[in-house]
Short mmCIF file of C-alpha atoms in Angstrom, two decimals:
data_model
loop_
_atom_site.label_atom_id
_atom_site.label_comp_id
_atom_site.label_asym_id
_atom_site.label_seq_id
_atom_site.Cartn_x
_atom_site.Cartn_y
_atom_site.Cartn_z
CA UNK K 1 145.31 104.59 227.13
CA UNK K 2 147.29 101.83 228.81
CA UNK K 3 145.71 101.14 232.19
CA UNK K 4 148.05 98.31 233.21
CA UNK K 5 151.28 100.02 232.24
CA UNK K 6 153.51 99.14 235.17
CA UNK K 7 155.93 97.36 232.85
CA UNK K 8 156.05 99.81 229.94
CA UNK K 9 158.29 102.85 229.56
CA UNK K 10 158.63 105.51 226.87
CA UNK K 11 162.00 107.16 226.23
CA UNK K 12 163.09 109.67 223.64
CA UNK K 13 166.28 111.29 222.41
CA UNK K 14 166.51 114.81 220.99
CA UNK K 15 164.95 114.70 217.51
CA UNK K 16 161.42 113.61 218.49
CA UNK K 17 160.98 114.98 222.00
CA UNK K 18 157.71 116.82 221.27
CA UNK K 19 156.17 113.86 219.44
CA UNK K 20 157.29 111.49 222.20
CA UNK K 21 155.61 113.60 224.88
CA UNK K 22 152.34 113.55 222.95
CA UNK K 23 152.55 109.80 222.34
CA UNK K 24 153.16 109.19 226.04
CA UNK K 25 150.23 111.48 226.82
CA UNK K 26 147.97 109.48 224.51
CA UNK K 27 148.97 106.34 226.43
CA UNK K 28 148.40 108.00 229.81
CA UNK K 29 152.05 107.47 230.73
CA UNK K 30 154.84 109.79 231.84
CA UNK K 31 157.86 110.17 229.59
CA UNK K 32 160.74 108.35 231.28
CA UNK K 33 163.64 110.52 232.39
CA UNK K 34 166.87 110.52 230.41
CA UNK K 35 169.52 112.92 229.20
CA UNK K 36 171.25 112.95 225.82
CA UNK K 37 174.13 115.37 225.56
CA UNK K 38 177.29 115.94 223.53
CA UNK K 39 180.81 116.16 224.86
CA UNK K 40 183.14 118.93 223.66
CA UNK K 41 184.70 116.61 221.08
CA UNK K 42 181.30 115.73 219.60
CA UNK K 43 180.83 112.33 221.23
CA UNK K 44 177.29 111.57 222.39
CA UNK K 45 176.50 110.60 225.98
CA UNK K 46 173.25 109.05 227.22
CA UNK K 47 172.12 108.86 230.84
CA UNK K 48 169.00 106.97 231.98
CA UNK K 49 167.46 108.10 235.25
CA UNK K 50 164.71 105.46 235.56
CA UNK K 51 165.15 101.73 236.13
CA UNK K 52 164.24 99.66 233.06
CA UNK K 53 165.02 96.15 234.34
CA UNK K 54 162.57 93.71 232.78
CA UNK K 55 160.47 96.53 231.26
CA UNK K 56 158.92 96.83 227.80
CA UNK K 57 160.75 99.92 226.53
CA UNK K 58 159.94 102.09 223.50
CA UNK K 59 162.57 104.58 222.26
CA UNK K 60 161.15 107.31 220.02
CA UNK K 61 163.65 108.96 217.69
CA UNK K 62 163.47 110.08 214.05
CA UNK K 63 166.76 109.94 212.17
CA UNK K 64 166.36 113.19 210.27
CA UNK K 65 168.92 116.00 210.00
CA UNK K 66 171.46 115.96 211.55
CA UNK K 67 171.06 112.35 210.45
CA UNK K 68 174.27 110.90 211.85
CA UNK K 69 173.90 112.58 215.26
CA UNK K 70 170.29 111.44 215.61
CA UNK K 71 171.16 107.91 214.49
CA UNK K 72 173.99 107.68 217.01
CA UNK K 73 171.72 108.99 219.78
CA UNK K 74 169.27 106.19 218.97
CA UNK K 75 171.96 103.49 218.86
CA UNK K 76 173.62 104.59 222.10
CA UNK K 77 170.30 104.84 223.94
CA UNK K 78 169.35 101.33 222.76
CA UNK K 79 172.74 100.05 223.96
CA UNK K 80 172.26 101.74 227.35
CA UNK K 81 168.81 100.17 227.71
CA UNK K 82 170.12 96.74 226.74
CA UNK K 83 172.94 96.95 229.29
CA UNK K 84 170.41 98.08 231.92
CA UNK K 85 168.53 94.77 231.40
CA UNK K 86 165.43 96.09 229.63
CA UNK K 87 163.07 93.22 228.88
CA UNK K 88 162.22 94.24 225.31
CA UNK K 89 163.36 97.29 223.33
CA UNK K 90 161.34 98.70 220.44
CA UNK K 91 162.94 101.41 218.32
CA UNK K 92 160.14 103.76 217.27
CA UNK K 93 161.53 105.61 214.24
CA UNK K 94 158.84 107.88 212.76
CA UNK K 95 161.20 108.87 209.93
CA UNK K 96 163.83 106.30 208.93
CA UNK K 97 166.91 108.02 207.49
CA UNK K 98 169.18 106.41 204.87
CA UNK K 99 166.11 104.65 203.41
CA UNK K 100 166.83 105.95 199.91
CA UNK K 101 170.12 104.05 199.81
CA UNK K 102 168.35 100.71 199.55
CA UNK K 103 170.12 99.18 196.54
CA UNK K 104 173.21 99.42 194.35
CA UNK K 105 172.24 102.00 191.74
CA UNK K 106 175.71 101.79 190.18
CA UNK K 107 178.92 99.87 190.64
CA UNK K 108 180.58 100.07 194.06
CA UNK K 109 177.59 101.76 195.74
CA UNK K 110 176.91 100.95 199.41
CA UNK K 111 173.53 99.73 200.60
CA UNK K 112 173.39 102.06 203.58
CA UNK K 113 169.84 101.15 204.57
CA UNK K 114 170.98 97.58 205.22
CA UNK K 115 173.96 98.83 207.23
CA UNK K 116 171.68 100.97 209.41
CA UNK K 117 169.34 98.00 209.90
CA UNK K 118 172.33 95.94 211.08
CA UNK K 119 173.46 98.69 213.46
CA UNK K 120 170.03 98.98 215.08
CA UNK K 121 169.81 95.22 215.51
CA UNK K 122 173.34 94.84 216.89
CA UNK K 123 172.76 97.75 219.29
CA UNK K 124 170.08 95.65 220.94
CA UNK K 125 166.68 96.54 219.48
CA UNK K 126 164.15 93.70 219.54
CA UNK K 127 161.76 95.24 217.02
CA UNK K 128 161.23 98.41 214.99
CA UNK K 129 158.15 100.57 214.56
CA UNK K 130 158.31 103.12 211.76
CA UNK K 131 156.14 104.92 209.20
CA UNK K 132 156.17 104.99 205.40
CA UNK K 133 159.58 103.55 204.64
CA UNK K 134 160.82 105.01 201.35
CA UNK K 135 161.38 101.45 200.14
CA UNK K 136 159.08 98.89 201.82
CA UNK K 137 161.58 96.10 201.14
CA UNK K 138 163.80 97.61 203.86
CA UNK K 139 161.66 95.62 206.29
CA UNK K 140 163.50 92.57 204.94
CA UNK K 141 166.88 94.11 205.77
CA UNK K 142 166.16 93.50 209.47
CA UNK K 143 166.43 90.19 211.28
CA UNK K 144 163.91 91.47 213.84
CA UNK K 145 160.19 92.31 213.38
CA UNK K 146 159.43 95.61 211.64
CA UNK K 147 156.01 97.31 211.69
CA UNK K 148 155.69 99.90 208.91
CA UNK K 149 152.73 102.17 209.61
CA UNK K 150 151.03 104.07 206.81
CA UNK K 151 150.42 107.81 206.88
CA UNK K 152 148.12 107.80 203.84
CA UNK K 153 144.88 107.33 205.85
CA UNK K 154 145.67 110.46 207.89
CA UNK K 155 146.45 112.51 204.79
CA UNK K 156 143.52 111.16 202.78
CA UNK K 157 141.10 111.87 205.61
CA UNK K 158 142.21 115.52 205.59
CA UNK K 159 141.27 115.93 201.94
CA UNK K 160 138.03 113.98 202.33
CA UNK K 161 137.07 116.29 205.19
CA UNK K 162 138.06 119.59 203.53
CA UNK K 163 137.18 119.03 199.85
CA UNK K 164 133.70 118.78 198.40
CA UNK K 165 133.02 116.63 195.32
CA UNK K 166 136.47 115.09 195.63
CA UNK K 167 135.39 112.17 193.45
CA UNK K 168 134.36 114.47 190.60
CA UNK K 169 136.93 117.25 190.21
CA UNK K 170 140.08 115.93 191.93
CA UNK K 171 143.02 114.05 190.45
CA UNK K 172 145.68 112.38 192.58
CA UNK K 173 149.06 112.78 190.88
CA UNK K 174 152.15 110.64 191.31
CA UNK K 175 155.21 112.94 191.00
CA UNK K 176 157.25 110.13 189.41
CA UNK K 177 156.90 106.56 188.24
CA UNK K 178 158.33 105.22 191.50
CA UNK K 179 155.40 106.59 193.49
CA UNK K 180 152.62 105.19 191.31
CA UNK K 181 151.67 102.35 193.68
CA UNK K 182 151.48 104.73 196.64
CA UNK K 183 149.49 107.31 194.66
CA UNK K 184 147.09 104.70 193.27
CA UNK K 185 146.25 103.52 196.79
CA UNK K 186 145.80 107.15 197.88
CA UNK K 187 143.48 107.82 194.93
CA UNK K 188 141.37 104.82 195.90
CA UNK K 189 141.01 106.15 199.44
CA UNK K 190 139.87 109.52 198.04
CA UNK K 191 137.69 108.02 195.26
CA UNK K 192 139.67 110.16 192.82
CA UNK K 193 141.28 109.50 189.45
CA UNK K 194 145.04 109.09 188.95
CA UNK K 195 147.64 110.86 186.84
CA UNK K 196 151.40 110.36 186.63
CA UNK K 197 154.32 112.71 186.01
CA UNK K 198 156.88 111.09 183.73
CA UNK K 199 160.21 112.71 184.56
CA UNK K 200 163.86 112.22 183.77
CA UNK K 201 166.42 112.72 186.55
CA UNK K 202 169.71 114.17 185.28
CA UNK K 203 171.51 113.74 188.62
CA UNK K 204 170.71 113.45 192.34
CA UNK K 205 168.16 116.01 193.56
CA UNK K 206 167.70 117.39 190.02
CA UNK K 207 164.70 116.36 187.92
CA UNK K 208 163.15 117.36 184.61
CA UNK K 209 159.44 116.94 183.88
CA UNK K 210 158.89 115.24 180.54
CA UNK K 211 155.21 114.38 180.26
CA UNK K 212 151.90 114.20 182.13
CA UNK K 213 150.06 110.90 181.83
CA UNK K 214 146.38 111.57 182.48
CA UNK K 215 143.88 114.41 182.18
CA UNK K 216 144.33 117.21 184.73
CA UNK K 217 142.89 120.15 182.77
CA UNK K 218 140.62 122.26 184.99
CA UNK K 219 141.06 119.81 187.86
CA UNK K 220 142.19 120.12 191.46
CA UNK K 221 145.41 118.09 191.73
CA UNK K 222 146.92 116.42 194.79
CA UNK K 223 150.59 115.47 194.52
CA UNK K 224 151.41 112.52 196.79
CA UNK K 225 154.85 111.38 197.97
CA UNK K 226 156.36 109.67 200.99
CA UNK K 227 158.88 112.46 201.68
CA UNK K 228 159.80 115.94 200.52
CA UNK K 229 163.53 116.60 200.63
CA UNK K 230 164.77 119.41 198.38
CA UNK K 231 161.24 119.80 196.93
CA UNK K 232 162.55 119.83 193.36
CA UNK K 233 160.39 116.91 192.24
CA UNK K 234 157.19 118.22 193.85
CA UNK K 235 157.61 121.84 192.75
CA UNK K 236 158.59 120.94 189.16
CA UNK K 237 155.59 118.61 188.98
CA UNK K 238 153.26 121.34 190.29
CA UNK K 239 154.59 123.81 187.72
CA UNK K 240 154.04 121.29 184.92
CA UNK K 241 150.51 120.51 186.08
CA UNK K 242 149.57 124.19 185.86
CA UNK K 243 151.57 125.30 182.82
CA UNK K 244 151.37 122.14 180.69
CA UNK K 245 148.37 120.27 182.03
CA UNK K 246 146.12 123.26 182.77
CA UNK K 247 145.29 122.21 186.34
CA UNK K 248 142.98 124.55 188.25
CA UNK K 249 144.89 124.32 191.56
CA UNK K 250 147.59 122.12 193.04
CA UNK K 251 148.02 120.67 196.53
CA UNK K 252 150.82 118.46 197.82
CA UNK K 253 151.09 116.01 200.69
CA UNK K 254 153.78 113.79 202.16
CA UNK K 255 154.53 111.90 205.34
CA UNK K 256 158.04 113.20 205.96
CA UNK K 257 159.05 116.88 205.75
CA UNK K 258 162.83 116.59 205.33
CA UNK K 259 163.00 120.05 203.67
CA UNK K 260 166.70 120.36 202.98
CA UNK K 261 168.62 122.64 200.63
CA UNK K 262 166.44 125.03 198.63
CA UNK K 263 163.16 123.38 199.59
CA UNK K 264 161.64 126.40 201.34
CA UNK K 265 162.53 128.84 198.54
CA UNK K 266 161.11 126.43 195.97
CA UNK K 267 157.84 126.17 197.86
CA UNK K 268 157.62 129.96 198.13
CA UNK K 269 157.92 130.25 194.35
CA UNK K 270 155.74 127.25 193.48
CA UNK K 271 152.05 127.33 192.46
CA UNK K 272 151.22 124.82 195.21
CA UNK K 273 148.34 126.21 197.24
CA UNK K 274 148.78 124.06 200.36
CA UNK K 275 151.27 121.42 201.53
CA UNK K 276 149.95 118.86 204.02
CA UNK K 277 152.64 117.10 206.04
CA UNK K 278 152.83 114.73 208.98
CA UNK K 279 154.82 115.51 212.12
CA UNK K 280 157.28 112.62 211.83
CA UNK K 281 160.00 115.24 211.36
CA UNK K 282 159.89 118.44 213.42
CA UNK K 283 160.02 121.50 211.15
CA UNK K 284 162.09 124.37 212.57
CA UNK K 285 160.19 127.61 213.02
CA UNK K 286 162.35 129.39 210.46
CA UNK K 287 161.23 126.87 207.82
CA UNK K 288 157.50 127.05 208.52
CA UNK K 289 155.39 128.59 205.76
CA UNK K 290 151.76 129.69 205.77
CA UNK K 291 151.02 127.08 203.10
CA UNK K 292 152.21 124.24 205.39
CA UNK K 293 149.61 122.25 207.32
CA UNK K 294 150.99 119.75 209.85
CA UNK K 295 148.89 116.74 210.86
CA UNK K 296 149.64 114.79 214.07
CA UNK K 297 150.67 111.14 214.17
CA UNK K 298 150.83 110.68 217.95
CA UNK K 299 147.46 108.91 218.11
CA UNK K 300 148.45 106.35 215.46
CA UNK K 301 151.85 105.65 217.05
CA UNK K 302 150.24 105.38 220.50
CA UNK K 303 147.74 102.81 219.20
CA UNK K 304 150.55 100.83 217.57
CA UNK K 305 152.62 100.88 220.78
CA UNK K 306 149.61 99.70 222.75
CA UNK K 307 149.07 96.83 220.31
CA UNK K 308 152.74 95.80 220.55
CA UNK K 309 152.68 95.99 224.34
CA UNK K 310 149.44 93.98 224.52
CA UNK K 311 150.72 91.47 221.91
CA UNK K 312 147.85 92.37 219.59
CA UNK K 313 147.97 92.70 215.78
CA UNK K 314 148.42 96.19 214.35
CA UNK K 315 147.16 95.36 210.85
CA UNK K 316 143.87 97.15 211.52
CA UNK K 317 145.79 100.40 211.90
CA UNK K 318 146.88 100.26 208.25
CA UNK K 319 143.40 101.33 207.18
#
């Protein structure tokens, strides 16, 4: 809790209102009053009802679907705060959209993650606080400080608390080669062994499992990823672990529940017993399944905000 918080204010736009309220509650602060609405032609309007002159302001907004609307809400609110003479503006982005477009995969591709970084900076943000960027190098796309929190300790602690003999009969599985580093660190936290799914992607959002590297026969498997979008990768990997690898049961976990397209139907049909997700993206009620378990991140974000406000390092929060 911030006991000397006269000069700090917490704002939010529409995508992360519930999370913002809980973060403010953890800090013992009220959520500052604002209104974000849309005109009849689709333009976004932001009104701030509290003075921010000289204040340390934190704007909490995930840029999930509708991505462009939520991104514009964030940019316009930052601009409004800057023009209202806020002392320092931190964009708190629990889920950073456009992070998968971080390089030129083929000729004439845009690097949209860099463009978004430029937009946030030009709008007036002084620093960014986010969680589990899809590509950590995106931190270098910004010319302002970026703190990239890690959700793995929250997820790993859940399994350590709920599973017995996790170091003996559990295998952490990377759903693709790109997630090996993340999965290896997760396996170390859980004292578990590591396996890897070697897949071939035919086109965007379509994957084919080719091989399982590692022994998963008769084991409890935990699939680890930073986000779940259409759930094709996770569900195909789970099916392969059971049908090809002979896994006893399969769990999945991720920081960001994007859940677009056929994700819900795929989870319904998949052998995954439980999916553990963080609350960086609010899941609509119509998409909630019994196999979903949502873990809160408000305490971690509140601690990070307190460290930033107090000019203290946040590196201890990574563990």
